[in-house]
Amino acid sequence: MNYIVAQADPSTSPRRTSSPQCPQVEPLFPSATTDELDHMANVLQLDTFRNLSIQRLSGAVQIPTESFDDMGEVGKDPRWDIFGPFAAYLEKTFPLVHNTLELEKVNTHALLYTWAGTDPSLKPTLLMAHQDVVPVPESTVNQWTHPPFSGHYDGKFVWGRGSSDCKNQLIAILEAVEALVEAGFAPRRTLILSLGFDEEISGQDGAGHLAPFLLKKYGHNSIAVIVDEGAVNVESWGADFALPGVAEKGYVDVDIVVRMPGGHSSIPPKHNGIGVASELISLIEANPYDSILDEENPYLDLLYCGAEHAPKFPKDLKRLLHKRSTQRHSCSKKDHLAIEAAKAGPAIKYLMTTSVAVDIISGGIKTNALPERTQITVNHRINVGSTSKSVLTKISHLAGQIAHKYNLTLTPFNGTETPSSITLSHRDTLLEPAPVTPTRSTSNKITPYDILSGTTRALYGKELIVAPGIMTGNTDTRYYWGLSEHIFRYGPGWDKDQNGLGNIHTVDEKMGVQAHLDTVRWMAAFVRNMDEADV
């Protein structure tokens, strides 16, 4: 493989400017081939395969594998039962996969496929997706252009819940493996397919069981590369970018309870519990987090890529990037580069800013009774370079100001409620920002990031710029950190005419068929490229 290794020295701060800040890997095509594999590559381009692929994805969408926030225990809550028919559908639809790969069912519905390689010294490749979809509220069904579980194909898109999040990736993975089996491909490197079933409700029963199972079976840092759902290709600054997610923000929900004396509402105090809680909400919203681009934040790398390759990259950003790369220290407490970049809008701002959102509030039970207990829930997505500790400290400080003002006892994260108190607690789902996948090689050795980049540019052309991306949300990979340092959250299918991520989580979710077919081709090529690589 020919790939560029002119990299900035990651141990030097600031970055050196004598070498490219955003080197691009040459397109990478599998070199080990046979007549059957060449035929497979041609088949994946045919209308017959296109029609078959549409049927497969449509059929998967028609099975309503919804996961709800209040799901009970697996095996007891009947709403889990729908995953049985979905597994049966996969078995019927992909017979070669099920006859060739070992299938293990973990915690009943998680599906773990293993295609044993011929060289056990090579670390496995692991591909991920999830079977579940977000529920469709009954009140929104009539708003859909086509019924949400119809799998309707209109000549360009397959419509329905899960079509783009992420049954498309799940089906594409299985289609790629089915085609490889049919072509007689015999992997040197073991291939693992890990399919959870509750990613939309934090993945505790699916990925939360799959990852420990794999860790016990293979050991710590035993996987060469992991690819899960995630960021997609985009156009920005006059150039096309592929943005595989190499990082995720952290996550913590904080519950705040305001306890104040009750009484008859005909004799109200100046401020009751709801009023005090509202004042605290206003204070929280009035004190947002600053935009800060940590050296490890992948968006900083994207900015360097934009400055180097995009014809319409803003001059102000380029100037601030140059200043950052040439000045070792700054006396300013403000990150002016991050502040300027954040002006592009909230979707960009929150790639480099801890977000704060009050999502739930409840208080009071009767119109003539003052509320004795008011609760709010504040969601945080923690910026790369920050920690959950800093988030908890800040919100405790803000709550302390209100507690002091109204002579209430503050009990942050270690106390119990009293009749006149503000109590803070965080929920079990406390997640630090993910370890950042390395993208800069310190040697001439090929890396998984190089292979992903080369595979992508082979599919879409050398005009496509591959740059590190970051996820504002979290995927099932949160459970897999111990298995590999090379984790990518990436949806390789690309349809420029499709609206962003295909209306995921909302009305009229759909998936462009061309993007889906490209995902199949990408998966097949990536498996082969990883199989040939020395990583």
PDB file of C-alpha atoms in Angstrom, residues 212-384:
ATOM      1  CA  PRO A 212     -17.562  -8.337  28.531  1.00  0.00           C
ATOM      2  CA  PHE A 213     -18.183 -11.602  26.674  1.00  0.00           C
ATOM      3  CA  LEU A 214     -15.600 -10.631  24.043  1.00  0.00           C
ATOM      4  CA  LEU A 215     -13.191  -9.300  26.651  1.00  0.00           C
ATOM      5  CA  LYS A 216     -13.292 -12.600  28.521  1.00  0.00           C
ATOM      6  CA  LYS A 217     -12.870 -14.578  25.308  1.00  0.00           C
ATOM      7  CA  TYR A 218     -10.085 -12.549  23.657  1.00  0.00           C
ATOM      8  CA  GLY A 219      -8.583 -10.322  26.340  1.00  0.00           C
ATOM      9  CA  HIS A 220      -7.732  -6.650  26.760  1.00  0.00           C
ATOM     10  CA  ASN A 221      -6.761  -4.727  23.602  1.00  0.00           C
ATOM     11  CA  SER A 222      -7.251  -7.891  21.575  1.00  0.00           C
ATOM     12  CA  ILE A 223      -9.141  -6.428  18.596  1.00  0.00           C
ATOM     13  CA  ALA A 224      -7.295  -4.770  15.697  1.00  0.00           C
ATOM     14  CA  VAL A 225     -10.095  -2.391  14.737  1.00  0.00           C
ATOM     15  CA  ILE A 226     -13.751  -1.731  15.572  1.00  0.00           C
ATOM     16  CA  VAL A 227     -16.213  -0.024  13.212  1.00  0.00           C
ATOM     17  CA  ASP A 228     -19.681   0.976  14.422  1.00  0.00           C
ATOM     18  CA  GLU A 229     -22.377   3.345  13.204  1.00  0.00           C
ATOM     19  CA  GLY A 230     -21.548   7.024  13.321  1.00  0.00           C
ATOM     20  CA  ALA A 231     -20.601  10.085  11.338  1.00  0.00           C
ATOM     21  CA  VAL A 232     -21.157  10.343   7.598  1.00  0.00           C
ATOM     22  CA  ASN A 233     -19.537  12.123   4.671  1.00  0.00           C
ATOM     23  CA  VAL A 234     -20.290  15.831   4.310  1.00  0.00           C
ATOM     24  CA  GLU A 235     -19.550  18.837   2.125  1.00  0.00           C
ATOM     25  CA  SER A 236     -17.874  21.748   3.880  1.00  0.00           C
ATOM     26  CA  TRP A 237     -15.815  24.773   2.868  1.00  0.00           C
ATOM     27  CA  GLY A 238     -16.089  23.799  -0.791  1.00  0.00           C
ATOM     28  CA  ALA A 239     -14.688  20.281  -0.335  1.00  0.00           C
ATOM     29  CA  ASP A 240     -16.044  16.804   0.409  1.00  0.00           C
ATOM     30  CA  PHE A 241     -15.008  15.173   3.673  1.00  0.00           C
ATOM     31  CA  ALA A 242     -15.306  11.734   5.207  1.00  0.00           C
ATOM     32  CA  LEU A 243     -15.399  12.134   8.978  1.00  0.00           C
ATOM     33  CA  PRO A 244     -15.009   8.796  10.780  1.00  0.00           C
ATOM     34  CA  GLY A 245     -15.733   9.402  14.450  1.00  0.00           C
ATOM     35  CA  VAL A 246     -12.575   8.820  16.471  1.00  0.00           C
ATOM     36  CA  ALA A 247     -13.958  10.263  19.711  1.00  0.00           C
ATOM     37  CA  GLU A 248     -17.196  10.683  21.647  1.00  0.00           C
ATOM     38  CA  LYS A 249     -18.172  13.242  24.226  1.00  0.00           C
ATOM     39  CA  GLY A 250     -18.878  12.132  27.767  1.00  0.00           C
ATOM     40  CA  TYR A 251     -22.315  11.959  29.363  1.00  0.00           C
ATOM     41  CA  VAL A 252     -23.901  12.587  32.729  1.00  0.00           C
ATOM     42  CA  ASP A 253     -27.468  13.257  33.888  1.00  0.00           C
ATOM     43  CA  VAL A 254     -27.824  15.234  37.122  1.00  0.00           C
ATOM     44  CA  ASP A 255     -31.056  15.072  39.121  1.00  0.00           C
ATOM     45  CA  ILE A 256     -31.735  18.128  41.290  1.00  0.00           C
ATOM     46  CA  VAL A 257     -34.413  18.009  43.974  1.00  0.00           C
ATOM     47  CA  VAL A 258     -35.672  21.208  45.648  1.00  0.00           C
ATOM     48  CA  ARG A 259     -37.438  20.526  48.935  1.00  0.00           C
ATOM     49  CA  MET A 260     -39.389  23.363  50.573  1.00  0.00           C
ATOM     50  CA  PRO A 261     -42.292  23.457  53.022  1.00  0.00           C
ATOM     51  CA  GLY A 262     -45.758  23.021  51.592  1.00  0.00           C
ATOM     52  CA  GLY A 263     -48.999  24.619  52.645  1.00  0.00           C
ATOM     53  CA  HIS A 264     -52.189  26.043  51.201  1.00  0.00           C
ATOM     54  CA  SER A 265     -51.744  27.840  47.900  1.00  0.00           C
ATOM     55  CA  SER A 266     -54.038  30.651  49.053  1.00  0.00           C
ATOM     56  CA  ILE A 267     -51.232  31.817  51.345  1.00  0.00           C
ATOM     57  CA  PRO A 268     -48.138  31.391  49.171  1.00  0.00           C
ATOM     58  CA  PRO A 269     -44.629  32.422  50.166  1.00  0.00           C
ATOM     59  CA  LYS A 270     -42.709  34.815  47.949  1.00  0.00           C
ATOM     60  CA  HIS A 271     -40.961  31.826  46.350  1.00  0.00           C
ATOM     61  CA  ASN A 272     -42.055  28.212  46.457  1.00  0.00           C
ATOM     62  CA  GLY A 273     -40.164  25.123  45.339  1.00  0.00           C
ATOM     63  CA  ILE A 274     -41.099  25.440  41.678  1.00  0.00           C
ATOM     64  CA  GLY A 275     -40.067  29.095  41.646  1.00  0.00           C
ATOM     65  CA  VAL A 276     -36.716  28.313  43.285  1.00  0.00           C
ATOM     66  CA  ALA A 277     -36.128  25.413  40.880  1.00  0.00           C
ATOM     67  CA  SER A 278     -36.941  27.733  37.988  1.00  0.00           C
ATOM     68  CA  GLU A 279     -34.445  30.283  39.254  1.00  0.00           C
ATOM     69  CA  LEU A 280     -31.814  27.576  39.412  1.00  0.00           C
ATOM     70  CA  ILE A 281     -32.642  26.545  35.843  1.00  0.00           C
ATOM     71  CA  SER A 282     -32.223  30.141  34.706  1.00  0.00           C
ATOM     72  CA  LEU A 283     -28.879  30.350  36.492  1.00  0.00           C
ATOM     73  CA  ILE A 284     -27.679  27.124  34.863  1.00  0.00           C
ATOM     74  CA  GLU A 285     -28.699  28.356  31.409  1.00  0.00           C
ATOM     75  CA  ALA A 286     -27.066  31.735  32.057  1.00  0.00           C
ATOM     76  CA  ASN A 287     -23.716  30.039  32.734  1.00  0.00           C
ATOM     77  CA  PRO A 288     -22.966  27.884  29.677  1.00  0.00           C
ATOM     78  CA  TYR A 289     -19.612  26.254  29.111  1.00  0.00           C
ATOM     79  CA  ASP A 290     -16.992  27.996  27.015  1.00  0.00           C
ATOM     80  CA  SER A 291     -15.974  26.563  23.647  1.00  0.00           C
ATOM     81  CA  ILE A 292     -12.560  24.941  24.071  1.00  0.00           C
ATOM     82  CA  LEU A 293     -10.593  22.962  21.488  1.00  0.00           C
ATOM     83  CA  ASP A 294      -8.407  20.554  23.405  1.00  0.00           C
ATOM     84  CA  GLU A 295      -5.329  19.329  21.513  1.00  0.00           C
ATOM     85  CA  GLU A 296      -6.922  15.861  21.409  1.00  0.00           C
ATOM     86  CA  ASN A 297     -10.249  17.068  20.009  1.00  0.00           C
ATOM     87  CA  PRO A 298     -10.606  15.673  16.472  1.00  0.00           C
ATOM     88  CA  TYR A 299     -12.319  18.852  15.328  1.00  0.00           C
ATOM     89  CA  LEU A 300      -8.963  20.610  15.611  1.00  0.00           C
ATOM     90  CA  ASP A 301      -7.568  18.103  13.107  1.00  0.00           C
ATOM     91  CA  LEU A 302     -10.549  18.737  10.849  1.00  0.00           C
ATOM     92  CA  LEU A 303      -9.792  22.455  10.917  1.00  0.00           C
ATOM     93  CA  TYR A 304      -6.225  21.761   9.848  1.00  0.00           C
ATOM     94  CA  CYS A 305      -7.560  19.550   7.050  1.00  0.00           C
ATOM     95  CA  GLY A 306      -9.914  22.299   5.956  1.00  0.00           C
ATOM     96  CA  ALA A 307      -7.152  24.891   5.960  1.00  0.00           C
ATOM     97  CA  GLU A 308      -4.947  22.601   3.910  1.00  0.00           C
ATOM     98  CA  HIS A 309      -7.418  21.187   1.378  1.00  0.00           C
ATOM     99  CA  ALA A 310     -10.685  23.181   1.253  1.00  0.00           C
ATOM    100  CA  PRO A 311     -10.823  26.115  -1.188  1.00  0.00           C
ATOM    101  CA  LYS A 312     -13.433  28.049   0.813  1.00  0.00           C
ATOM    102  CA  PHE A 313     -11.918  27.659   4.261  1.00  0.00           C
ATOM    103  CA  PRO A 314     -12.533  30.903   6.218  1.00  0.00           C
ATOM    104  CA  LYS A 315      -9.601  33.301   6.416  1.00  0.00           C
ATOM    105  CA  ASP A 316     -10.241  34.108  10.079  1.00  0.00           C
ATOM    106  CA  LEU A 317     -10.068  30.440  11.028  1.00  0.00           C
ATOM    107  CA  LYS A 318      -6.906  29.959   8.997  1.00  0.00           C
ATOM    108  CA  ARG A 319      -5.296  32.942  10.717  1.00  0.00           C
ATOM    109  CA  LEU A 320      -6.197  31.645  14.181  1.00  0.00           C
ATOM    110  CA  LEU A 321      -4.985  28.151  13.286  1.00  0.00           C
ATOM    111  CA  HIS A 322      -1.642  29.558  12.196  1.00  0.00           C
ATOM    112  CA  LYS A 323      -1.421  31.567  15.401  1.00  0.00           C
ATOM    113  CA  ARG A 324      -2.182  28.485  17.468  1.00  0.00           C
ATOM    114  CA  SER A 325       0.407  26.361  15.679  1.00  0.00           C
ATOM    115  CA  THR A 326       3.193  28.928  16.015  1.00  0.00           C
ATOM    116  CA  GLN A 327       2.609  30.223  19.547  1.00  0.00           C
ATOM    117  CA  ARG A 328       3.547  27.852  22.327  1.00  0.00           C
ATOM    118  CA  HIS A 329       1.715  29.709  25.084  1.00  0.00           C
ATOM    119  CA  SER A 330      -1.125  32.199  25.318  1.00  0.00           C
ATOM    120  CA  CYS A 331      -1.959  34.525  28.173  1.00  0.00           C
ATOM    121  CA  SER A 332      -5.620  34.597  27.159  1.00  0.00           C
ATOM    122  CA  LYS A 333      -8.090  32.469  29.085  1.00  0.00           C
ATOM    123  CA  LYS A 334     -10.323  32.336  26.021  1.00  0.00           C
ATOM    124  CA  ASP A 335      -9.847  29.853  23.193  1.00  0.00           C
ATOM    125  CA  HIS A 336     -10.325  32.279  20.311  1.00  0.00           C
ATOM    126  CA  LEU A 337     -10.005  29.554  17.682  1.00  0.00           C
ATOM    127  CA  ALA A 338     -12.810  27.530  19.288  1.00  0.00           C
ATOM    128  CA  ILE A 339     -14.967  30.632  19.714  1.00  0.00           C
ATOM    129  CA  GLU A 340     -14.556  31.540  16.032  1.00  0.00           C
ATOM    130  CA  ALA A 341     -15.223  27.976  14.863  1.00  0.00           C
ATOM    131  CA  ALA A 342     -18.348  27.776  17.051  1.00  0.00           C
ATOM    132  CA  LYS A 343     -19.896  30.644  15.115  1.00  0.00           C
ATOM    133  CA  ALA A 344     -20.775  28.108  12.403  1.00  0.00           C
ATOM    134  CA  GLY A 345     -23.791  27.085  14.509  1.00  0.00           C
ATOM    135  CA  PRO A 346     -24.848  24.814  17.373  1.00  0.00           C
ATOM    136  CA  ALA A 347     -24.051  21.595  15.493  1.00  0.00           C
ATOM    137  CA  ILE A 348     -20.418  22.727  15.287  1.00  0.00           C
ATOM    138  CA  LYS A 349     -20.277  24.566  18.597  1.00  0.00           C
ATOM    139  CA  TYR A 350     -21.162  21.471  20.579  1.00  0.00           C
ATOM    140  CA  LEU A 351     -18.319  19.494  19.043  1.00  0.00           C
ATOM    141  CA  MET A 352     -16.047  21.567  21.291  1.00  0.00           C
ATOM    142  CA  THR A 353     -18.349  22.645  24.116  1.00  0.00           C
ATOM    143  CA  THR A 354     -19.897  20.796  27.036  1.00  0.00           C
ATOM    144  CA  SER A 355     -23.639  20.992  26.440  1.00  0.00           C
ATOM    145  CA  VAL A 356     -26.208  21.518  29.198  1.00  0.00           C
ATOM    146  CA  ALA A 357     -29.910  20.843  28.734  1.00  0.00           C
ATOM    147  CA  VAL A 358     -32.696  20.751  31.316  1.00  0.00           C
ATOM    148  CA  ASP A 359     -34.831  17.951  29.921  1.00  0.00           C
ATOM    149  CA  ILE A 360     -37.260  16.941  32.677  1.00  0.00           C
ATOM    150  CA  ILE A 361     -39.117  18.854  35.391  1.00  0.00           C
ATOM    151  CA  SER A 362     -41.819  17.772  37.801  1.00  0.00           C
ATOM    152  CA  GLY A 363     -43.330  19.281  40.928  1.00  0.00           C
ATOM    153  CA  GLY A 364     -46.616  19.668  42.700  1.00  0.00           C
ATOM    154  CA  ILE A 365     -49.626  17.362  42.743  1.00  0.00           C
ATOM    155  CA  LYS A 366     -52.583  19.667  43.408  1.00  0.00           C
ATOM    156  CA  THR A 367     -53.705  23.165  42.448  1.00  0.00           C
ATOM    157  CA  ASN A 368     -54.363  24.281  46.018  1.00  0.00           C
ATOM    158  CA  ALA A 369     -51.295  22.726  47.637  1.00  0.00           C
ATOM    159  CA  LEU A 370     -47.820  24.223  47.522  1.00  0.00           C
ATOM    160  CA  PRO A 371     -45.234  21.844  46.082  1.00  0.00           C
ATOM    161  CA  GLU A 372     -43.037  20.195  48.693  1.00  0.00           C
ATOM    162  CA  ARG A 373     -40.741  18.495  46.196  1.00  0.00           C
ATOM    163  CA  THR A 374     -39.660  19.713  42.762  1.00  0.00           C
ATOM    164  CA  GLN A 375     -37.241  17.735  40.608  1.00  0.00           C
ATOM    165  CA  ILE A 376     -35.345  18.646  37.463  1.00  0.00           C
ATOM    166  CA  THR A 377     -32.979  16.575  35.343  1.00  0.00           C
ATOM    167  CA  VAL A 378     -30.046  18.237  33.605  1.00  0.00           C
ATOM    168  CA  ASN A 379     -28.294  16.410  30.770  1.00  0.00           C
ATOM    169  CA  HIS A 380     -24.614  17.105  30.027  1.00  0.00           C
ATOM    170  CA  ARG A 381     -22.504  15.970  27.067  1.00  0.00           C
ATOM    171  CA  ILE A 382     -18.925  16.436  28.246  1.00  0.00           C
ATOM    172  CA  ASN A 383     -16.355  18.060  25.992  1.00  0.00           C
ATOM    173  CA  VAL A 384     -13.135  16.287  25.012  1.00  0.00           C
TER     174      VAL A 384
END
